[in-house]
Coordinates of C-alpha atoms and ligand atoms in Angstrom, one line a residue:
X1 CA 0.0 0.0 0.0
X2 CA 1.2 3.5 -0.8
X3 CA -1.1 5.6 1.2
X4 CA -3.4 5.1 4.1
X5 CA -6.3 7.4 3.7
X6 CA -9.6 5.6 4.5
X7 CA -10.8 2.3 5.7
X8 CA -13.5 2.2 3.1
X9 CA -13.5 -0.6 0.5
X10 CA -10.8 -2.7 2.3
X11 CA -10.8 -6.3 1.7
X12 CA -11.4 -8.5 4.7
X13 CA -8.0 -10.4 4.1
X14 CA -6.1 -7.3 3.9
X15 CA -7.6 -5.9 7.2
X16 CA -6.9 -9.1 9.0
X17 CA -3.4 -9.3 7.8
X18 CA -2.7 -5.6 8.9
X19 CA -4.1 -6.5 12.3
X20 CA -2.1 -9.8 12.4
X21 CA 1.0 -7.8 11.6
X22 CA 0.5 -5.5 14.7
X23 CA 0.5 -8.5 17.0
X24 CA 4.2 -8.9 16.4
X25 CA 4.7 -5.0 16.8
X26 CA 5.9 -5.0 20.4
X27 CA 9.6 -5.0 20.3
X28 CA 11.8 -2.0 20.9
X29 CA 14.5 -3.6 18.9
X30 CA 18.0 -2.4 18.4
X31 CA 19.4 -4.7 15.6
X32 CA 19.1 -3.9 11.9
X33 CA 16.3 -6.5 11.4
X34 CA 14.3 -5.1 14.2
X35 CA 14.8 -1.6 12.7
X36 CA 13.0 -2.1 9.4
X37 CA 12.5 1.6 8.6
X38 CA 16.1 2.7 9.6
X39 CA 16.3 4.4 6.2
X40 CA 12.9 6.2 6.5
X41 CA 12.0 9.7 7.7
X42 CA 8.5 10.3 8.9
X43 CA 7.0 13.7 9.3
X44 CA 4.1 14.2 11.6
X45 CA 2.2 17.2 10.2
X46 CA -0.4 18.3 12.7
X47 CA -2.8 21.1 12.2
X48 CA -5.0 20.1 15.1
X49 CA -4.3 19.3 18.7
X50 CA -3.7 15.7 19.5
X51 CA -2.1 13.8 22.3
X52 CA -2.4 10.0 21.8
X53 CA -2.4 10.0 17.9
X54 CA 0.7 12.1 17.7
X55 CA 2.6 10.5 20.4
X56 CA 1.7 7.0 19.2
X57 CA 2.9 7.8 15.6
X58 CA 6.1 9.3 17.1
X59 CA 6.7 6.1 19.1
X60 CA 5.7 3.8 16.4
X61 CA 8.1 5.4 13.9
X62 CA 11.0 5.5 16.3
X63 CA 10.5 2.0 17.4
X64 CA 10.8 0.8 13.8
X65 CA 14.1 2.8 13.5
X66 CA 12.8 5.7 11.4
X67 CA 13.7 9.2 11.9
X68 CA 10.8 11.3 13.1
X69 CA 10.1 15.1 12.8
X70 CA 6.9 16.7 14.1
X71 CA 5.6 19.8 12.7
X72 CA 2.8 21.6 14.5
X73 CA 0.8 24.4 12.9
X74 CA 1.8 26.7 15.8
X75 CA 5.5 27.5 15.6
X76 CA 5.9 26.5 11.9
X77 CA 5.7 28.6 8.7
X78 CA 2.0 27.5 8.6
X79 CA 1.5 30.5 11.0
X80 CA 3.1 32.7 8.4
X81 CA 0.5 31.6 5.8
X82 CA 2.2 28.7 4.0
X83 CA -0.5 26.3 2.5
X84 CA -0.8 22.7 3.3
X85 CA 0.4 21.7 -0.2
X86 CA 3.5 23.9 0.1
X87 CA 4.3 22.7 3.6
X88 CA 4.1 19.0 2.4
X89 CA 6.3 19.9 -0.6
X90 CA 8.8 21.4 1.8
X91 CA 8.9 18.3 4.0
X92 CA 9.4 16.1 0.9
X93 CA 12.2 18.3 -0.5
X94 CA 13.8 18.1 3.0
X95 CA 13.9 14.2 2.6
X96 CA 10.7 13.1 4.3
X97 CA 9.4 9.8 3.0
X98 CA 6.1 9.7 4.9
X99 CA 3.7 12.6 5.8
X100 CA 1.3 11.7 8.7
X101 CA -1.3 14.5 8.4
X102 CA -3.9 15.7 10.8
X103 CA -6.0 18.4 9.5
X104 CA -9.3 20.1 10.2
X105 CA -10.7 19.8 6.6
X106 CA -12.3 16.5 5.4
X107 CA -10.4 15.3 2.3
X108 CA -7.1 17.0 3.2
X109 CA -5.1 13.8 3.3
X110 CA -6.5 12.5 0.0
X111 CA -5.7 15.9 -1.6
X112 CA -2.1 15.5 -0.6
X113 CA -1.9 12.2 -2.4
X114 CA -3.0 14.0 -5.5
X115 CA -0.1 16.3 -5.6
X116 CA 2.6 14.7 -3.7
X117 CA 5.6 14.6 -6.0
X118 CA 7.6 11.4 -6.5
X119 CA 7.7 9.1 -3.6
X120 CA 6.0 10.6 -0.5
X121 CA 3.5 8.4 1.2
X122 CA 0.6 9.8 3.2
X123 CA -1.2 8.5 6.3
X124 CA -4.4 10.2 7.4
X125 CA -4.3 10.9 11.1
X126 CA -7.7 12.4 11.1
X127 CA -9.2 14.7 8.5
X128 CA -12.1 17.0 9.6
X129 CA -15.2 14.9 10.1
X130 CA -14.2 12.4 7.4
X131 CA -11.9 9.5 8.6
X132 CA -9.4 8.4 11.1
X133 CA -8.3 4.9 9.7
X134 CA -5.5 4.2 12.4
X135 CA -7.8 4.8 15.2
X136 CA -10.2 2.3 13.7
X137 CA -7.4 -0.2 13.4
X138 CA -6.5 0.4 17.0
X139 CA -10.1 -0.2 18.0
X140 CA -10.6 -3.4 15.9
X141 CA -7.3 -4.7 17.2
X142 CA -8.2 -4.1 20.8
X143 CA -11.6 -5.7 20.5
X144 CA -10.3 -8.7 18.7
X145 CA -7.7 -9.3 21.4
X146 CA -10.3 -8.9 24.1
X147 CA -12.6 -11.3 22.5
X148 CA -10.1 -14.0 21.1
X149 CA -7.1 -13.4 23.4
X150 CA -4.0 -15.4 22.2
X151 CA -6.1 -17.0 19.4
X152 CA -6.7 -13.6 17.8
X153 CA -4.5 -14.1 14.8
X154 CA -6.4 -14.7 11.5
X155 CA -9.7 -13.9 13.0
X156 CA -12.3 -11.2 11.9
X157 CA -14.9 -9.9 14.2
X158 CA -17.7 -12.2 12.8
X159 CA -21.0 -11.8 14.6
X160 CA -19.5 -9.3 17.1
X161 CA -22.1 -6.5 17.9
X162 CA -20.7 -3.0 18.5
X163 CA -22.6 0.0 19.6
X164 CA -21.2 3.5 19.0
X165 CA -22.7 6.2 21.1
X166 CA -22.6 9.9 20.9
X167 CA -21.6 12.6 18.4
X168 CA -21.5 10.5 15.3
X169 CA -22.2 13.5 13.1
X170 CA -18.7 15.0 13.7
X171 CA -16.8 11.8 14.3
X172 CA -14.3 10.6 11.8
X173 CA -13.5 7.7 14.3
X174 CA -17.1 6.5 13.9
X175 CA -16.9 6.6 10.2
X176 CA -13.7 4.7 9.9
X177 CA -14.8 2.3 12.5
X178 CA -18.1 1.4 10.7
X179 CA -16.3 0.6 7.5
X180 CA -13.6 -1.5 9.2
X181 CA -15.8 -3.3 11.7
X182 CA -18.4 -4.4 9.0
X183 CA -15.6 -5.4 6.6
X184 CA -14.4 -7.7 9.5
X185 CA -17.9 -9.2 10.0
X186 CA -19.2 -7.1 12.9
X187 CA -22.6 -5.4 13.0
X188 CA -22.9 -1.9 14.2
X189 CA -25.5 0.1 16.1
X190 CA -25.2 3.8 16.0
X191 CA -26.8 5.9 18.8
X192 CA -27.0 9.7 18.6
X193 CA -29.4 12.5 19.2
X194 CA -31.1 13.7 16.0
X195 CA -29.0 16.8 15.8
X196 CA -25.7 14.8 16.1
X197 CA -26.9 12.2 13.5
X198 CA -25.3 12.8 10.1
X199 CA -27.5 14.1 7.1
X200 CA -27.3 10.7 5.3
X201 CA -27.8 8.1 8.0
X202 CA -29.0 5.4 5.5
X203 CA -25.7 5.5 3.7
X204 CA -24.1 4.0 6.8
X205 CA -24.1 0.2 6.9
X206 CA -25.6 0.3 10.5
X207 CA -28.8 0.3 12.6
X208 CA -29.6 3.9 14.0
X209 CA -31.2 4.9 17.4
X210 CA -31.9 8.2 18.9
X211 CA -32.7 6.7 22.3
X212 CA -29.7 5.3 24.3
X213 CA -31.8 3.4 26.8
X214 CA -33.9 1.8 24.2
X215 CA -30.8 0.8 22.2
X216 CA -29.3 -0.8 25.3
X217 CA -32.2 -3.3 25.2
X218 CA -30.4 -5.0 22.4
X219 CA -27.4 -7.3 23.1
X220 CA -24.1 -5.8 22.5
X221 CA -20.4 -7.0 22.8
X222 CA -18.9 -3.5 23.0
X223 CA -20.1 -0.1 23.7
X224 CA -17.9 2.6 22.1
X225 CA -18.5 6.2 23.6
X226 CA -17.6 9.3 21.6
X227 CA -16.7 12.7 22.8
X228 CA -19.0 15.7 21.9
X229 CA -16.7 17.4 19.5
X230 CA -17.4 21.0 20.2
X231 CA -14.6 22.4 18.2
X232 CA -16.3 20.9 15.0
X233 CA -19.7 22.5 15.8
X234 CA -21.4 25.8 15.0
X235 CA -22.8 27.6 18.1
X236 CA -26.3 26.7 17.2
X237 CA -25.4 22.9 17.3
X238 CA -23.8 22.9 20.9
X239 CA -25.6 20.7 23.1
X240 CA -26.5 21.6 26.7
X241 CA -23.9 19.5 28.5
X242 CA -26.1 18.5 31.5
X243 CA -29.0 17.4 29.4
X244 CA -26.6 15.6 27.0
X245 CA -24.9 13.7 29.9
X246 CA -28.4 12.7 31.3
X247 CA -29.6 11.3 27.9
X248 CA -26.2 10.0 26.5
X249 CA -23.9 9.6 29.4
X250 CA -22.6 5.9 30.0
X251 CA -23.4 5.7 33.7
X252 CA -22.9 2.5 36.0
X253 CA -26.7 2.0 35.7
X254 CA -26.6 1.9 31.9
X255 CA -23.4 -0.2 31.8
X256 CA -25.0 -2.7 33.9
X257 CA -27.8 -3.3 31.4
X258 CA -25.2 -5.0 29.2
X259 CA -23.0 -6.6 31.8
X260 CA -20.8 -8.4 29.4
X261 CA -20.1 -5.6 27.0
X262 CA -16.5 -4.1 26.7
X263 CA -16.3 -0.4 27.2
X264 CA -14.4 1.6 24.7
X265 CA -13.6 5.4 23.9
X266 CA -11.0 6.7 21.4
X267 CA -10.2 9.6 23.7
X268 CA -9.8 12.2 24.8
X269 CA -12.6 11.6 27.3
X270 CA -14.8 14.3 29.1
X271 CA -15.2 12.5 32.3
X272 CA -18.8 13.0 33.6
X273 CA -20.2 13.9 30.2
X274 CA -20.1 11.0 27.8
X275 CA -18.9 8.5 30.5
X276 CA -18.6 8.4 34.3
X277 CA -15.5 7.8 36.2
X278 CA -16.7 4.5 37.6
X279 CA -17.3 3.1 34.0
X280 CA -14.2 4.7 32.6
X281 CA -11.9 3.2 35.2
X282 CA -13.9 0.0 35.7
X283 CA -12.9 -3.6 34.9
X284 CA -14.6 -3.8 31.6
X285 CA -12.9 -0.5 30.2
X286 CA -10.5 -1.1 27.3
X287 CA -9.6 2.6 27.0
X288 CA -6.0 2.5 27.9
X289 CA -5.5 -0.8 25.9
X290 CA -6.8 1.1 22.8
X291 CA -3.9 3.6 23.3
X292 CA -1.3 0.8 23.6
X293 CA -2.8 -0.9 20.5
X294 CA -2.6 2.5 18.7
X295 CA 1.2 2.3 18.9
X296 CA 1.2 -1.3 17.6
X297 CA -1.2 -0.8 14.6
X298 CA 0.7 2.4 13.7
X299 CA 3.9 0.4 13.5
X300 CA 2.1 -2.1 11.3
X301 CA 0.6 0.7 9.2
X302 CA 3.9 2.4 8.7
X303 CA 5.7 -0.8 7.8
X304 CA 2.8 -1.6 5.3
X305 CA 3.9 1.5 3.2
X306 CA 7.3 0.0 2.5
X307 CA 8.5 -3.3 1.0
X308 CA 9.8 -4.7 4.2
X309 CA 10.9 -8.4 4.0
X310 CA 8.7 -10.7 6.1
X311 CA 5.8 -8.4 6.3
X312 CA 2.4 -10.1 6.0
X313 CA 0.0 -7.3 5.1
X314 CA -1.4 -7.3 1.7
X315 CA -2.9 -4.3 0.0
X316 CA -5.3 -2.8 2.6
X317 CA -6.1 0.7 1.3
X318 CA -6.1 2.8 -1.8
X319 CA -3.3 2.5 -4.4
Ligands
LIG1 C1 -10.3 11.4 18.1 C2 -10.1 12.4 16.9 O1 -9.3 13.2 17.0 O2 -10.7 12.3 16.0 N1 -9.3 11.2 18.9 C3 -8.2 10.5 18.6 O3 -7.7 10.6 17.6 N2 -8.0 9.5 19.5 C4 -11.7 11.6 18.8 C5 -11.8 13.0 19.4 O4 -11.2 14.0 19.2 O5 -12.9 13.0 20.1

């Protein structure tokens, strides 16, 4: 694979083989064979705030032996008005092989693939409300390990039922997850208030609900909570936080309705809004595992862009 922009249209085999590659991605190796990207330079180009995505790409690249530079909008020539495309061209001219891009505009990562000169590879680390493919990989990897344990290798998520709850309208995580989870054989239930439901809900391969308590009546294997993404909303869309928490917060009472379900959240969390402390820190929570998995799947994703001997993953994404 040359770029990683979206999880849409992946083949099941390619998705499973990427997840399988991530199983082996734990070493902090020092020998040349454990540093497969020793000749590679990765630029993290972040126009939006990020903690876990940025840190996990930095750690993933450095654990593979790559050199890593991070460019944040604040403190770079972006503040002097340099465009995204010129900034990316500058990074490429300086010798970067991969641009990991986070950008507030949907489609920005794809746009870079259209203009990138010779060899630069692009990974979408979140573009507007569109997609966040490596977060979906982290989530699928985490859930597969929770369900299958040491027998996870080679498995999809057949028959697994996932409920995603909250601000779906502005969530690139939800979109990438729906594509990837359904490609792996899972079924998805999406639960959002009407004003945080996307305009075209029927285009999503999922069942929709506007009432969290009613949706909790259906069996589910995982409940994935989303943050209310205020920074992506117009003032008129902003929900009343207390009313939102009452209707859509995952409390102990609600979590107890599906006592076997794993609890997930891509972070960052607004404690007490979409999820209470007790549920977040409880024994069914996979939230910190999702962060650890994030490093592992990003190592697999970075490796998949290069022809590294011994790598299993087949073509997963576009081109
Ligand atoms: C998400 C994002 O930025 O899209 N966070 C992340 O990358 N883990 C979700 C969010 O910001 O709420």
